[in-house]
PDB file of C-alpha atoms in Angstrom:
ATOM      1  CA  UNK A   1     113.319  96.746  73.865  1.00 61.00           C
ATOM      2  CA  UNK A   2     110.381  95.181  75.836  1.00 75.00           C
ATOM      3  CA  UNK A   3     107.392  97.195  77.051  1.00 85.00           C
ATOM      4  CA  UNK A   4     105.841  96.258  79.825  1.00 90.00           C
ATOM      5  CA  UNK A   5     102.209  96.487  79.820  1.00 92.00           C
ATOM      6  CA  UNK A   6     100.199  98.523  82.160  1.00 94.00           C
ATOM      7  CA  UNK A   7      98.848  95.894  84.614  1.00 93.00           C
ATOM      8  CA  UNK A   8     102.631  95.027  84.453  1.00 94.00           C
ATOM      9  CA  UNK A   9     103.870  98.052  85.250  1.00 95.00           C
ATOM     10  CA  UNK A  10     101.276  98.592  88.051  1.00 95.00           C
ATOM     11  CA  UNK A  11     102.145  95.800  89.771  1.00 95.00           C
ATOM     12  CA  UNK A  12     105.972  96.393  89.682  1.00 96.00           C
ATOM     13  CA  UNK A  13     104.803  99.642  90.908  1.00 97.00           C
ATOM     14  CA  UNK A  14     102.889  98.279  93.613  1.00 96.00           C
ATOM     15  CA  UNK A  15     106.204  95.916  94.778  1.00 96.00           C
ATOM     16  CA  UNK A  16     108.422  99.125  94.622  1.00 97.00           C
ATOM     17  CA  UNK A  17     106.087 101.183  96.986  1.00 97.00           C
ATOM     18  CA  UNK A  18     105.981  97.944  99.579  1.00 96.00           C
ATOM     19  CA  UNK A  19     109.251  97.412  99.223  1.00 96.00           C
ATOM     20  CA  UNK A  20     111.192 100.546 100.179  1.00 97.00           C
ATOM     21  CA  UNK A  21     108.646 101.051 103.132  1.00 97.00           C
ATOM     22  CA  UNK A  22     109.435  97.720 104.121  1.00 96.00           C
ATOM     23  CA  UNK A  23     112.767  98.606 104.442  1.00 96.00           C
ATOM     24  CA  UNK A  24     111.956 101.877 106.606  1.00 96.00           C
ATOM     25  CA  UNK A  25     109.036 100.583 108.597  1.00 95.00           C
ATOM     26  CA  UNK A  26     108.976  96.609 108.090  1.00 94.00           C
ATOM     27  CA  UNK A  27     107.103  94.403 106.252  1.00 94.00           C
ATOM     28  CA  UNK A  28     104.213  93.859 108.250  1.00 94.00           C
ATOM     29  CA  UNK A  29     103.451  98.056 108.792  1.00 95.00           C
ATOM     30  CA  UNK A  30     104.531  98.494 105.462  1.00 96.00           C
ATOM     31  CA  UNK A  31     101.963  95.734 103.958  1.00 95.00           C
ATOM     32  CA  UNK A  32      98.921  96.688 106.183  1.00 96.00           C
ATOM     33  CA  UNK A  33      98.930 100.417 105.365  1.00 96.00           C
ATOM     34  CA  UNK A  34      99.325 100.139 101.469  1.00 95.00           C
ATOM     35  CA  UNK A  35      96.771  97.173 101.061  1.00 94.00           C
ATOM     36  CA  UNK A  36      94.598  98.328 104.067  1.00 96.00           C
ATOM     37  CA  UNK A  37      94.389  94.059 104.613  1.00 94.00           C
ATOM     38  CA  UNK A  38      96.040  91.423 107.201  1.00 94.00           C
ATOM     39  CA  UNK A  39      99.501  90.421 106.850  1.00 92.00           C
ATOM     40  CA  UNK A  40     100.853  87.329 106.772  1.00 90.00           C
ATOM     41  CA  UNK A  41     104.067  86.580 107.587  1.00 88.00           C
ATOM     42  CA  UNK A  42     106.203  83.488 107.776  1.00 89.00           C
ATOM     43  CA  UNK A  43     106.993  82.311 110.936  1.00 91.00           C
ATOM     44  CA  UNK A  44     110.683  80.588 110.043  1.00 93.00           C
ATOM     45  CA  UNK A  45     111.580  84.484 108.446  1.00 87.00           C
ATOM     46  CA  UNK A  46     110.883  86.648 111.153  1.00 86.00           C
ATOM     47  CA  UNK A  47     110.835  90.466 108.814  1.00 83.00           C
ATOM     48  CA  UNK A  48     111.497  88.938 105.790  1.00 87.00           C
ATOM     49  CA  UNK A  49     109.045  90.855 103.173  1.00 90.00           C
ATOM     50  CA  UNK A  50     106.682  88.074 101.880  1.00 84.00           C
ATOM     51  CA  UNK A  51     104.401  89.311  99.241  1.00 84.00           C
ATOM     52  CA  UNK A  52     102.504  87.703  96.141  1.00 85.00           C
ATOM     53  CA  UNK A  53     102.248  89.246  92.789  1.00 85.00           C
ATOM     54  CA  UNK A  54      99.194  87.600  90.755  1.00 84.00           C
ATOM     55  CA  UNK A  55      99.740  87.767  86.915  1.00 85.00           C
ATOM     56  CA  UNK A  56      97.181  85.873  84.473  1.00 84.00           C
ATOM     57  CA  UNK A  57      98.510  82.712  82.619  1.00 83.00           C
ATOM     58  CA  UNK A  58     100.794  84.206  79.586  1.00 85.00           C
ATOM     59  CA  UNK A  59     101.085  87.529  81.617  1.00 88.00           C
ATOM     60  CA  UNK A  60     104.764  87.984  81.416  1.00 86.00           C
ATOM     61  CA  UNK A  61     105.122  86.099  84.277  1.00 82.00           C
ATOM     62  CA  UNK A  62     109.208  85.631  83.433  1.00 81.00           C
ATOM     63  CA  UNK A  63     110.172  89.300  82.477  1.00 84.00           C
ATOM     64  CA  UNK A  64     107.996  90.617  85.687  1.00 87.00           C
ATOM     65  CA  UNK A  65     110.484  88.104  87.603  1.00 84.00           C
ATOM     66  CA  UNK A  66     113.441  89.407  85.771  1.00 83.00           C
ATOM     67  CA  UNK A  67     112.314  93.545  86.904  1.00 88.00           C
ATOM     68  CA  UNK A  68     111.139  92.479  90.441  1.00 90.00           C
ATOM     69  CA  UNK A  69     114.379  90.866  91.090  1.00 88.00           C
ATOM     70  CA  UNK A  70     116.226  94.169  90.196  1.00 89.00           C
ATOM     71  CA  UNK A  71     113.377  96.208  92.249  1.00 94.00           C
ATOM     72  CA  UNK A  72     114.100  94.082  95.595  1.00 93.00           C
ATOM     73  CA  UNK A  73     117.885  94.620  95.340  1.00 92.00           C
ATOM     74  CA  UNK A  74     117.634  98.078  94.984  1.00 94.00           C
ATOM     75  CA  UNK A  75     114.510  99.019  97.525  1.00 95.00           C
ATOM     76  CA  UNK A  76     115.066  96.600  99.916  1.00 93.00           C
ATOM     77  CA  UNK A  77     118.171  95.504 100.351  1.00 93.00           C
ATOM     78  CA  UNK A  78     119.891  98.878  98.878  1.00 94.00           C
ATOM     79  CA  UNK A  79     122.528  97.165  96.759  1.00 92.00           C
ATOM     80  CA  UNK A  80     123.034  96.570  92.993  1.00 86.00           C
ATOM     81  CA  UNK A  81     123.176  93.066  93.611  1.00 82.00           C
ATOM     82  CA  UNK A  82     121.707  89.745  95.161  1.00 81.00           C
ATOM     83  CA  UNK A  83     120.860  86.127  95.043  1.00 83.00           C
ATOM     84  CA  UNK A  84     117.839  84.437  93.688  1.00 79.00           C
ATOM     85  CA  UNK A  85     116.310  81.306  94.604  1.00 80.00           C
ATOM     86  CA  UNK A  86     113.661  80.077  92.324  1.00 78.00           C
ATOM     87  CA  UNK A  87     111.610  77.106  92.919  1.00 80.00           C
ATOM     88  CA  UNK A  88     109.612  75.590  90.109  1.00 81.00           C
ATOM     89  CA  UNK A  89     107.462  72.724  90.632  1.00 84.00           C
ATOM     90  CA  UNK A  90     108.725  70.553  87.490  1.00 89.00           C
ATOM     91  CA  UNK A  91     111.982  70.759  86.026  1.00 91.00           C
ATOM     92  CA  UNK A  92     110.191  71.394  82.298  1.00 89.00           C
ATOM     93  CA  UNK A  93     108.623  74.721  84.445  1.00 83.00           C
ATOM     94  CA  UNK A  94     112.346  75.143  85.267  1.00 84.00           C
ATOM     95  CA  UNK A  95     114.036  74.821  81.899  1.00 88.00           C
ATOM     96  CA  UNK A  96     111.326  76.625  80.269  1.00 82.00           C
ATOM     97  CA  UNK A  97     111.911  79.594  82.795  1.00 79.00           C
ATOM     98  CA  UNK A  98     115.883  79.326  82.282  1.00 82.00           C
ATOM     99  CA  UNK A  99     115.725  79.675  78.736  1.00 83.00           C
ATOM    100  CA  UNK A 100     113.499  82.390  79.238  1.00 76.00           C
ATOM    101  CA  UNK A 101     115.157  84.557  81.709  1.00 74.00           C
ATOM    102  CA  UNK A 102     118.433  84.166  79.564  1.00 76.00           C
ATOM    103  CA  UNK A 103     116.524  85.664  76.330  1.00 72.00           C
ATOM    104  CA  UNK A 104     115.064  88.104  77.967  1.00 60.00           C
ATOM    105  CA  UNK A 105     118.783  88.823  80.173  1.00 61.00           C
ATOM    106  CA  UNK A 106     119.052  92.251  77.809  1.00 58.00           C
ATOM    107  CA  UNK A 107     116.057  93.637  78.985  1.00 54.00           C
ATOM    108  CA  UNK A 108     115.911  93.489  82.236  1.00 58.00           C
ATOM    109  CA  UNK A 109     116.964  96.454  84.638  1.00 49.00           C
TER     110      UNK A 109
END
């Protein structure tokens, strides 16, 4: 099984804790009193939780994904399941990623 590392597990942390008080008190609240900095949202997703982790280059970028994804279905949107859309900028980014999440498919939450 796959550890995460520290600064891995502190930001998944992090996304939990904004997460399920997004759910009770919305994004923006929930954003501005854990970061204690300005929110910003996007306009075309009116209270849609919008949020960037930043991971170094060769950070575990992938199995991150692969936790957060379970993390957002089960403290935001309270369900076991969900739909992911994940852009890549180059389909070599994309195929990389694929092959990725599928190794890495027993790990994950």
């Amino acid at each position: 099984m796959l550890t995460l590392k520290h600064y891995q597990q502190t930001a998944l942390d992090s996304l939990r804790d904004y997460l399920a008080l997004a759910r009770t008190q919305g994004a923006k609240r929930a954003f501005i009193e854990l970061t204690e900095r300005p929110y910003h949202s996007v306009p075309q997703l009116p209270g849609l939780p919008y949020v960037c982790l930043r991971i170094p280059t060769g950070g575990g970028k992938t199995l991150m994904a692969c936790h957060a994804v379970s993390i957002a279905a089960r403290e935001f949107l309270q369900s076991d399941t969900g739909v992911v859309l994940w852009l890549t900028p180059t389909n070599t980014i994309k195929d990389q990623t694929l092959a990725a999440l599928n190794s890495l498919r027993e790990y994950c939450i």
